XYZ file of C-alpha atoms in Angstrom:
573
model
C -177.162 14.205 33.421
C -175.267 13.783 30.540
C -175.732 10.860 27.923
C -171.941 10.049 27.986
C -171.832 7.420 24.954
C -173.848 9.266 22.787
C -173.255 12.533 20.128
C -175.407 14.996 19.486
C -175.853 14.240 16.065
C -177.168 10.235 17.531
C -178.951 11.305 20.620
C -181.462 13.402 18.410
C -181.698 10.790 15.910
C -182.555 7.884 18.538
C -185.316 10.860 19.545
C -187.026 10.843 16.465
C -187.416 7.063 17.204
C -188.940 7.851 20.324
C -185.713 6.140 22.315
C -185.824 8.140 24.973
C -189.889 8.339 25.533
C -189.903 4.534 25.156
C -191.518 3.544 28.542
C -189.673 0.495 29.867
C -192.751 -0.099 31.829
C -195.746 0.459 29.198
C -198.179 -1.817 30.165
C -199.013 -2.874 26.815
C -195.576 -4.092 26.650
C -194.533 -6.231 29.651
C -197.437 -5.215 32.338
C -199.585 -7.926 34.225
C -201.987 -9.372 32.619
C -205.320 -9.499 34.828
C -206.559 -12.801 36.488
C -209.693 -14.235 35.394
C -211.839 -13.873 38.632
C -213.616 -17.524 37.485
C -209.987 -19.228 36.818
C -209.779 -22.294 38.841
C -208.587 -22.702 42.250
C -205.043 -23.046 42.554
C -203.264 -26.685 41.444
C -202.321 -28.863 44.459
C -198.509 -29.675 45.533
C -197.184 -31.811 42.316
C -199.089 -35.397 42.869
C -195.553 -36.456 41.328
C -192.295 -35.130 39.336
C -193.542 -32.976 36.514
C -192.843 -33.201 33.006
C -190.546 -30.774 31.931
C -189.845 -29.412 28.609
C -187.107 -26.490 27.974
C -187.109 -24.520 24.606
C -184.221 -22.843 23.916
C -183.845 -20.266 20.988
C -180.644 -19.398 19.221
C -180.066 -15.523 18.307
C -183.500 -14.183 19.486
C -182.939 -10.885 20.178
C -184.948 -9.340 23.387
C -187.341 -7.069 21.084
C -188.178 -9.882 18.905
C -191.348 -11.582 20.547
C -195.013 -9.917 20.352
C -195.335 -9.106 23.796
C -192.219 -6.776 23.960
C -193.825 -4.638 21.256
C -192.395 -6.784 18.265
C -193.331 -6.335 14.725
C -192.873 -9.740 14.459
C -195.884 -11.662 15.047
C -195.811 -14.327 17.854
C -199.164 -15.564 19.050
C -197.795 -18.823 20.837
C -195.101 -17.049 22.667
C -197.013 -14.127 23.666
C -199.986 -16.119 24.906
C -197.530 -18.966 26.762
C -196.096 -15.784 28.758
C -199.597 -14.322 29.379
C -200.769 -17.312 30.901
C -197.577 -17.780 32.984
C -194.737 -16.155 34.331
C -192.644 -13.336 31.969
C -189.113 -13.220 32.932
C -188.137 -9.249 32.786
C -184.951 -9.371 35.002
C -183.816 -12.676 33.181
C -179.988 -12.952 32.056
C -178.727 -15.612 29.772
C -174.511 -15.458 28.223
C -174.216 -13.252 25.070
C -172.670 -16.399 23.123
C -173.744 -19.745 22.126
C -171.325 -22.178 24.226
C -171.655 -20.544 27.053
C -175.443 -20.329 27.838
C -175.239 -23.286 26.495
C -172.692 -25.025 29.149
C -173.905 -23.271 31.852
C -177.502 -24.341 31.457
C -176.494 -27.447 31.193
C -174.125 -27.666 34.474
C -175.633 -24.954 36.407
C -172.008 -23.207 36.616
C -170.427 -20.063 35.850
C -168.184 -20.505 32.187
C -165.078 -19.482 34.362
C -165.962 -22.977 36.761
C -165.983 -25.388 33.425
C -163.188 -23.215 31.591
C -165.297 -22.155 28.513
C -165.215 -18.499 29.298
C -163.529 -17.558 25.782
C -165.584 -18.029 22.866
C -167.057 -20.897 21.320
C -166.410 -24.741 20.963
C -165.229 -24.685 17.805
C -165.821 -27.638 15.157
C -162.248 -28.449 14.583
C -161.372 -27.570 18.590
C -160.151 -30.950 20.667
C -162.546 -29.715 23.232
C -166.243 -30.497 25.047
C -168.076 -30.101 27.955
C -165.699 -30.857 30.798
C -166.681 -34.847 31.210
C -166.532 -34.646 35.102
C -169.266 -32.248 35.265
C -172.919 -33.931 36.026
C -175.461 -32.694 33.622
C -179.014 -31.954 34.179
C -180.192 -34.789 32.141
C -178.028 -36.832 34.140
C -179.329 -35.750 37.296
C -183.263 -35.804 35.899
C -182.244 -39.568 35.042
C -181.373 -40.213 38.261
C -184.561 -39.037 39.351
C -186.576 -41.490 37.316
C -186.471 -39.156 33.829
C -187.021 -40.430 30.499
C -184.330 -37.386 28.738
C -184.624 -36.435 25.246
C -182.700 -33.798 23.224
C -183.730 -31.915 19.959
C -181.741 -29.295 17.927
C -178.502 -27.487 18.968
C -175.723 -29.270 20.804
C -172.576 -26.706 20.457
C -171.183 -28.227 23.351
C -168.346 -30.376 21.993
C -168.061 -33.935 19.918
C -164.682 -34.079 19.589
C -164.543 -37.497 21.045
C -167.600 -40.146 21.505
C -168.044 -38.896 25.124
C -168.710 -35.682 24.701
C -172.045 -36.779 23.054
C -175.350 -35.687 24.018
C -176.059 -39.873 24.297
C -173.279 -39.836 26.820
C -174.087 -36.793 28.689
C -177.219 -37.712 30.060
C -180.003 -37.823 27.205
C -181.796 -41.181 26.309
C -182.081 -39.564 22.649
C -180.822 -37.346 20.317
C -181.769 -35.293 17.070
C -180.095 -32.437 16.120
C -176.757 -30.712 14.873
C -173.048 -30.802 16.953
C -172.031 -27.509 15.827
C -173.001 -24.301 15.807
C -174.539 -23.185 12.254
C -175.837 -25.157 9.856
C -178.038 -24.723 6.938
C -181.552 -25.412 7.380
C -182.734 -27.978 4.904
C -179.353 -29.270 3.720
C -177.733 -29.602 6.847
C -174.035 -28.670 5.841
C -171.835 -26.337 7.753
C -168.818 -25.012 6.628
C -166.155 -23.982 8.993
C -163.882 -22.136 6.723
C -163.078 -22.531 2.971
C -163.477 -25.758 2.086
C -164.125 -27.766 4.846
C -167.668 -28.281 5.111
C -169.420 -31.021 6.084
C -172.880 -33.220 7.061
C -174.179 -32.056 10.244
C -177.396 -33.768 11.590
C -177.258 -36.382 13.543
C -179.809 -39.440 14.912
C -178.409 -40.372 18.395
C -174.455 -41.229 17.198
C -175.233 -41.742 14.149
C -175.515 -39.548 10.875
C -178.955 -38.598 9.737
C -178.511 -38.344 5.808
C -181.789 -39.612 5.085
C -183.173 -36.235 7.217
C -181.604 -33.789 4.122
C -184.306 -31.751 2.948
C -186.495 -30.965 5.734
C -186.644 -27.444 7.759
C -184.918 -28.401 10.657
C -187.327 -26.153 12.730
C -190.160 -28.026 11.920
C -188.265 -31.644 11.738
C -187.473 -30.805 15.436
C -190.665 -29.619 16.062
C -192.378 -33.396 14.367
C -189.742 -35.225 16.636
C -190.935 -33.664 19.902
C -194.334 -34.524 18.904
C -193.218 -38.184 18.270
C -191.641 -38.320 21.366
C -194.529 -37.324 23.363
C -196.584 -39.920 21.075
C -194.860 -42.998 22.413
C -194.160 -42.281 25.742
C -196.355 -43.176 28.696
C -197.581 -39.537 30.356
C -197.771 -41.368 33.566
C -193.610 -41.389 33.510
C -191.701 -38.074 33.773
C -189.992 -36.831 30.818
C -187.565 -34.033 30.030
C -187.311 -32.853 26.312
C -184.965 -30.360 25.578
C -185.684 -28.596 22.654
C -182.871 -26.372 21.291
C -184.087 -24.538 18.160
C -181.586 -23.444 15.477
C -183.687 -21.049 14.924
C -183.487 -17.952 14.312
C -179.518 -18.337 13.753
C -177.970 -17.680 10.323
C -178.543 -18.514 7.711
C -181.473 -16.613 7.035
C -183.782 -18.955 5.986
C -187.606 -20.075 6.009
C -190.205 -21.536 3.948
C -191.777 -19.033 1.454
C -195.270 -19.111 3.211
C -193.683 -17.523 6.534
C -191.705 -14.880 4.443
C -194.975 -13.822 2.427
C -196.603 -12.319 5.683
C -193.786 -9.568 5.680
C -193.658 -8.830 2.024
C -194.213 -5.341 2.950
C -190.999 -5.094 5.354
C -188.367 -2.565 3.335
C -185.433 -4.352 5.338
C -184.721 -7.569 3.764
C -182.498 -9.374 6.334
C -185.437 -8.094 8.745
C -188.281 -10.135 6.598
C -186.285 -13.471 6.553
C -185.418 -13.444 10.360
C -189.326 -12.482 11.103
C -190.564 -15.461 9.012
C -188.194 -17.685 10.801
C -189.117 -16.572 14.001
C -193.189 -16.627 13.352
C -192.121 -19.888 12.004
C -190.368 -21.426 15.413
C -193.430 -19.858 16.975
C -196.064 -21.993 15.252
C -193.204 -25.031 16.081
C -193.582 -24.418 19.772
C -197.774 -23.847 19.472
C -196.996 -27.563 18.144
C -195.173 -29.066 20.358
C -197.591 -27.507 22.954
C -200.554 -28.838 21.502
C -199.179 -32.166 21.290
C -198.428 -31.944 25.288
C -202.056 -31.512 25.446
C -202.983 -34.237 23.338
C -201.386 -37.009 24.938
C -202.078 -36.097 28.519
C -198.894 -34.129 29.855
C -200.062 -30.691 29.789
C -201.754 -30.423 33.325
C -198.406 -31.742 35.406
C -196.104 -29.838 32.818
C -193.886 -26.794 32.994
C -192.963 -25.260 29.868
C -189.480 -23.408 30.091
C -188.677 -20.931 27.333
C -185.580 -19.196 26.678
C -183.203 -16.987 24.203
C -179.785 -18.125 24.239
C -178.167 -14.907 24.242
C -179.233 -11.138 22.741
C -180.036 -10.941 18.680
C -177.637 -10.399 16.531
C -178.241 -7.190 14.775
C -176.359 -7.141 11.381
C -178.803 -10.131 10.266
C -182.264 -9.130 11.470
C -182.258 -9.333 15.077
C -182.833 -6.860 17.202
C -182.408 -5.678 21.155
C -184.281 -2.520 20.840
C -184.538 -0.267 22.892
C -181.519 -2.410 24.931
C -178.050 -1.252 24.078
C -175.155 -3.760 22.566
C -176.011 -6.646 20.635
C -174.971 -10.626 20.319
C -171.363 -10.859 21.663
C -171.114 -8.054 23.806
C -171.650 -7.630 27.824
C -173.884 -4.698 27.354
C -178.006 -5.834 27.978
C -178.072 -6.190 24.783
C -176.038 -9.350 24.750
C -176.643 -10.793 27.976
C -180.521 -9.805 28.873
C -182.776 -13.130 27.771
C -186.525 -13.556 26.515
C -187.627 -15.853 29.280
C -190.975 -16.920 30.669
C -192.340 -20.254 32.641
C -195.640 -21.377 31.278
C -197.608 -24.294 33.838
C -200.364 -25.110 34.907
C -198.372 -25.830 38.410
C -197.714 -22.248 39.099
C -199.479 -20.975 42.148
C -199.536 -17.074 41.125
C -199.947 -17.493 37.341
C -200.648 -14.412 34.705
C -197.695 -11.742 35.902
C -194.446 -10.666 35.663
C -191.744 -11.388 37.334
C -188.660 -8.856 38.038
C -187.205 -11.249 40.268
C -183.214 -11.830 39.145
C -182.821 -14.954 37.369
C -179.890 -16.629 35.667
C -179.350 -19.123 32.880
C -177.325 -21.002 35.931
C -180.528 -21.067 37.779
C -182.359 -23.910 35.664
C -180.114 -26.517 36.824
C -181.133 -26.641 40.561
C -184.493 -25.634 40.152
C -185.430 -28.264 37.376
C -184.028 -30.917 39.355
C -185.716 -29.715 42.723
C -188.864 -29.516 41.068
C -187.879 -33.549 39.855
C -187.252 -33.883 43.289
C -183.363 -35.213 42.544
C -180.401 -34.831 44.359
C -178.301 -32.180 44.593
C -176.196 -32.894 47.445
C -173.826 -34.872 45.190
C -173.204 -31.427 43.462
C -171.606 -29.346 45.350
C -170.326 -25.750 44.288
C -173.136 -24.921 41.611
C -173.700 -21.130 40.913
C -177.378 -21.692 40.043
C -180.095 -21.370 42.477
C -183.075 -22.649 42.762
C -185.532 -20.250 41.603
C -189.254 -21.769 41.841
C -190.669 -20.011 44.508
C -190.028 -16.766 43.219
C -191.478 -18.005 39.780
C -194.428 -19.629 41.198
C -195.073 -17.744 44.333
C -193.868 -14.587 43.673
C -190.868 -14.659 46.308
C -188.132 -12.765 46.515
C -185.329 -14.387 44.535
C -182.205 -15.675 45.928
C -179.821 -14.449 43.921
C -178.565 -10.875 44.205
C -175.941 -10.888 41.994
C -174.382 -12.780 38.493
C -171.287 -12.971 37.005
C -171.425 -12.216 33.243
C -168.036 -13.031 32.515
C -163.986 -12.809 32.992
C -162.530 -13.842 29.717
C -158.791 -13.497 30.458
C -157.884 -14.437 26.305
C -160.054 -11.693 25.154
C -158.073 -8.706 23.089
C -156.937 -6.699 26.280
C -158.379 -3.157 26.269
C -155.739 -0.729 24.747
C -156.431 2.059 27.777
C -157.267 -0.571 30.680
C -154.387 -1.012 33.242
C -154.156 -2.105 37.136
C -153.694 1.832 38.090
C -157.067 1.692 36.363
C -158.266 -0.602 39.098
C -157.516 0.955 42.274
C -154.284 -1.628 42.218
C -156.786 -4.869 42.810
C -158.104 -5.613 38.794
C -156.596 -5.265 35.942
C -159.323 -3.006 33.846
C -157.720 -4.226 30.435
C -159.484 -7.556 31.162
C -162.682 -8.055 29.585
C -165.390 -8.518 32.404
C -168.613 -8.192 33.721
C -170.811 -8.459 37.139
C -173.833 -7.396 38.676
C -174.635 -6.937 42.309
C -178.056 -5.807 43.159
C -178.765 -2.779 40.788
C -175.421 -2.307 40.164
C -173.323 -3.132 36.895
C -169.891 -2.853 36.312
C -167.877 -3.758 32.807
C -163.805 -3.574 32.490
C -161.904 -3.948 29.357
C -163.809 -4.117 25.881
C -167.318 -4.938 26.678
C -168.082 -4.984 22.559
C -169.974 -2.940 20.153
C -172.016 -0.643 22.279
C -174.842 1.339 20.205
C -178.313 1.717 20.349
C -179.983 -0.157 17.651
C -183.443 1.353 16.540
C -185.382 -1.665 14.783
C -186.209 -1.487 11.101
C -182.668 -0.077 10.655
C -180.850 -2.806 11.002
C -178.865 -3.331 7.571
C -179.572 0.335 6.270
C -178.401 2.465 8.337
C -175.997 4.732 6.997
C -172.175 4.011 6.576
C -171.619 6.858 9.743
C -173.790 5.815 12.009
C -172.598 2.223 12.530
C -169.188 3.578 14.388
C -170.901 6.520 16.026
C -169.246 4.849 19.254
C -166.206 5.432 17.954
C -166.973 9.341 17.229
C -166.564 9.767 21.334
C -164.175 9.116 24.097
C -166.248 5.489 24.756
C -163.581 3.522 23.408
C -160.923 5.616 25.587
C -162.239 4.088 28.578
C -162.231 0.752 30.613
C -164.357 0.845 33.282
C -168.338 1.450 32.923
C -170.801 1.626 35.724
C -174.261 1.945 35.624
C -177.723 1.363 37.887
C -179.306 -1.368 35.638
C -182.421 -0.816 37.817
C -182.931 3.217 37.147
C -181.152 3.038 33.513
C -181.782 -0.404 32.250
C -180.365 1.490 28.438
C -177.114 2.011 29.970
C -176.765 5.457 29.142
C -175.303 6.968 32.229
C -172.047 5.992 33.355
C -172.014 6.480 36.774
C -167.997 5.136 37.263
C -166.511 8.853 38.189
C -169.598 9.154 40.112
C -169.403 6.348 42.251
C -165.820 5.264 42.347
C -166.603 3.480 45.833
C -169.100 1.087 43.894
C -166.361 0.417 41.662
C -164.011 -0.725 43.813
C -166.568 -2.715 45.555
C -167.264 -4.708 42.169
C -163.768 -5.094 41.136
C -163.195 -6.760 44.460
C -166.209 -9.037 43.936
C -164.467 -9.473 40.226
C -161.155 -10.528 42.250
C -163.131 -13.348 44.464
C -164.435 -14.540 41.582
C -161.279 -14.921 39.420
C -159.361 -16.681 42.432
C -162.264 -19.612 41.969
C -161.168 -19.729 37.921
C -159.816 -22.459 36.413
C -157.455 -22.267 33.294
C -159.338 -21.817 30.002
C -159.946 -24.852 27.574
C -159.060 -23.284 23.867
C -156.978 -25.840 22.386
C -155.811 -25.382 18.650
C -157.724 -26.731 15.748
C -156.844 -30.105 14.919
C -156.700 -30.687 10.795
C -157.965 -34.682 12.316
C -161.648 -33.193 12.426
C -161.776 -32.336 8.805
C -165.544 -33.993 7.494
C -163.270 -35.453 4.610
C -161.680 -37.542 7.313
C -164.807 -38.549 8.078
C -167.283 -39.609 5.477
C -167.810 -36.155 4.680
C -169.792 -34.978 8.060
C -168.882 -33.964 11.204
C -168.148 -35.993 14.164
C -166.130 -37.364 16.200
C -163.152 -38.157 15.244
C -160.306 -38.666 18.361
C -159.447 -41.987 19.767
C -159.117 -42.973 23.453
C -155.453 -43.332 23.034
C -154.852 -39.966 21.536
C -157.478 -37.471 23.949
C -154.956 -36.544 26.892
C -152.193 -35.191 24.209
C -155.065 -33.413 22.547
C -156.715 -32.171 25.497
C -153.181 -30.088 26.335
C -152.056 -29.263 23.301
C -154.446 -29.531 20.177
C -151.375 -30.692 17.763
C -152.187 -33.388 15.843
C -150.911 -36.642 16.336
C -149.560 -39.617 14.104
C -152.356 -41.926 14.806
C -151.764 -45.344 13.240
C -155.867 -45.189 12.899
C -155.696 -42.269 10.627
C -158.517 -42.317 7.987
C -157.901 -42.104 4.499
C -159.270 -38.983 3.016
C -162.768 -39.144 1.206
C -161.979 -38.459 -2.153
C -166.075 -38.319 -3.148
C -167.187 -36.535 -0.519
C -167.176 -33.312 -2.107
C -169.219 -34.572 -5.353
C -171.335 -36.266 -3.088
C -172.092 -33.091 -1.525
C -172.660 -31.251 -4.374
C -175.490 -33.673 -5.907
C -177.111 -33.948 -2.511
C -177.687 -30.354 -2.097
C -178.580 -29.808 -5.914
C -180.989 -32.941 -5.303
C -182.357 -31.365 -1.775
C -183.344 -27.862 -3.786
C -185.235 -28.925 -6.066
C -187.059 -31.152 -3.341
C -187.429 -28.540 -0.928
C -188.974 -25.138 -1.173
C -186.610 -23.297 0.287
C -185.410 -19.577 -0.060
């Protein structure tokens, strides 16, 4: 069968990286590891609520740990999954905001109406407030809830907060990339601001310090004061390995010999998160939580490619639909798991951690109704089948309509211009522009040659609207199978169609000049008042508050002599 998406010219190029002989089920690579005839007899039903703590990565593409034949070194991670459960048939969101949400809410982007893009920092938008979060519903269980790292989930107003959304505590950054040690962000040409934050309040005295290991020193002094006997949930959202490339020399010195330079700084960031999480496990050990603890880890969505990452041998990258984008890193580490040291091909969905987290808390979720997680534990732990059969990547009705999609297209039922996704059982279908779709050997990441970056566009792939592939048999999507199978098709397209009637409207309101950090003491926070969030909320103008804040007039030079002062402090690259 043909290799519709590829040229000559790139198919035997891909060869001589040994694409096509790449063995998606090398045992070196992903196979079971054998159990220890001597391990210990299996761990009893929980004695009570286990402590659970959930490590999310930003940007980590699905070839970037050890055990997926990396040539980045991960000892932590790879022995964590060893000892566990690996995740092979694991699908996160191929964006930030949306993993994000929906791990948070256990529901599908187009049930909270973030299915277009990101929360922006200037955007009048958050986390719908009338969703119940999982920290919420692990308080309500009797949960001490902590958060770490990465919000990207709103601030716009106080409410939207992680303090008000369920967690006890909170260290981290609001939006969505920030520099490492000095903490600013800048969302456009001058307006940048401050951007790390202690509970509601600005951090400044934190400037300075590698934010993956200040999160990874917080975790640890979280565990230190609290009582092991109580249940806690820490969530533990890395920045890393998101841009800006950076890392402390030491980490960067083991891959001095790595030609690709963007390559060497994202592998000393990630072999740097990796010694965070040996860390943070150790402490879990040290203070007694270890034995009733389960240890969720997670990418956020796939790597993105044009600054070190990489989804090899998996086609697409960060921001598209392809695997690339939307298949996860995942593994469960516990000493609770029944059938421990395998992997899993059981289908699992970012969604999923809601309802199983909080089952294995043993909260409530009959005051939820209408989540698209399920819960997943038995198939982790017991090797059961998994109830889910089928996930909805995405319909993102604001996304730049595919110039050759139409409703003729779509048997008359979907619009194929629409940018979409869903997968029943083995079967994936895509509509409208599903994003840049090549194969991305590692080790090539920034030099390939000028040509080969559109060799996409060299072919009729961008002519189309409508992909289909069996994920199971060609997990590289390199056989479109829509001509093929036009009866699968239309049996997708209608699943597409019950979805969308469930849909609400998308939240994208406009940027409001309000959020500027000037406004605001030079960082970023909230920055709407009670009075003014329903106008906001619909349109995104801004409005003549009588509150209006005078702009900073030093926060600029302010900002200059703190980051001048936090380089020659730091040793940073």
């Amino acid at each position: 069968m043909a290799v519709y998406a590829l040229t000559g010219f790139s198919l035997v190029s891909l060869l001589s990286f040994g694409y096509l002989s790449w063995d998606w089920m090398k045992p070196s690579l992903v196979a079971d590891v054998a159990t220890d005839p001597m391990e210990k007899s299996l761990p009893p039903a929980f004695a009570r609520p286990p402590h659970i703590i959930f490590i999310l990565t930003d940007d980590q593409g699905y070839h970037d740990v050890g055990y997926h034949g990396s040539d980045i070194q991960t000892p932590t991670l790879d022995r964590l999954a060893a000892e566990g459960v690996k995740l092979e048939n694991y699908y996160i969101q191929p964006i930030c905001t949306p993993s994000r949400s929906q791990l948070i809410t256990g529901r599908y982007q187009i049930h909270t109406g973030l299915q277009h893009s990101i929360i922006r920092p200037r955007q009048p938008n958050c986390l719908p407030l009338d969703q119940v979060t999982l920290p919420q519903k692990l308080q309500e269980a009797g949960y001490s809830t902590h958060m770490v790292g990465k919000w990207h989930l709103g601030f716009y107003k106080k409410e939207c907060l992680p303090t008000r959304r369920g967690f006890d505590t909170f260290l981290g950054s609001l939006t969505g990339n920030v520099d490492y040690y000095t903490y600013d962000n800048c969302d456009g040409p001058g307006v940048c601001g401050y951007d790390l934050h202690e509970g509601e309040d600005v951090a400044w005295d934190q400037s300075g310090k590698y934010s993956t290991l200040l999160y990874a020193q917080r975790v640890n002094k979280i565990l230190a004061s609290h009582n092991p006997k109580e249940p806690i949930f820490i969530y533990v959202a890395f920045q890393a390995v998101h841009t800006p490339l950076q890392s402390p020399k030491e980490y960067i010195y083991r891959y001095r010999s790595m030609g690709n330079v963007a390559r060497r700084k994202y592998a000393a960031m990630v072999t740097c998160m990796d010694e965070a999480v040996k860390n943070i496990t150790w402490a879990l050990k040290k203070y007694g939580y270890y034995d009733n603890s389960v240890i969720v880890f997670s990418t956020d969505n796939g790597g993105q490619t044009f600054s070190g990452g990489s989804n090899w041998p998996l086609r697409g990258r960060k921001g598209t639909y392809w695997e690339g984008g939307v298949r996860g890193i995942g593994f469960v580490h516990s000493p609770l798991i029944k059938r421990k040291r395998r992997t899993s091909w059981a289908l699992v969905h970012i969604t999923d951690w809601y309802p199983t987290l909080v089952s294995l808390a043993r909260g409530n979720l009959s005051n939820v109704p209408g989540l698209d997680g399920y819960n997943v534990w038995p198939a982790i732990s017991e090797g059961k089948e998994s109830p889910r059969t089928e996930i909805l990547h995405n319909i993102d009705p604001l996304y730049n309509h595919a110039k050759y999609g139409s409703l003729e297209d779509g048997f008359g039922i979907w619009n194929t211009a629409v940018q979409a996704s869903i997968r029943v059982g083995e079967w994936k279908l895509l509509t409208g522009d599903p994003g840049y779709s090549d194969w991305i050997p590692p080790q090539t990441l920034t030099n390939f040659p000028g040509s080969w970056w559109n060799l996409e566009r060299l072919t009729d792939g961008l002519r189309k609207s409508v992909w289909l592939f069996n994920i199971t048999a060609d997990p590289y999507e390199r056989y479109d199978l829509s001509d093929q199978r036009p009866d699968v098709v239309k049996t997708l397209l209608m699943r597409l169609v019950h979805y969308n009637r469930t849909a609400i409207p998308v939240r994208y309101p406009a940027e409001n000049p309000r959020a500027h950090p000037d406004f605001n003491g030079g960082a970023w926070g909230p920055w709407a008042s009670e009075d003014d969030t329903e106008e906001w909320e619909g349109t995104g103008e801004p409005l003549k508050s009588r509150n209006k804040k005078k702009k900073c007039k030093i926060c600029k030079l302010r900002s200059f002599f703190r980051k001048l002062n936090t380089r020659l402090m730091s040793n940073r690259i």
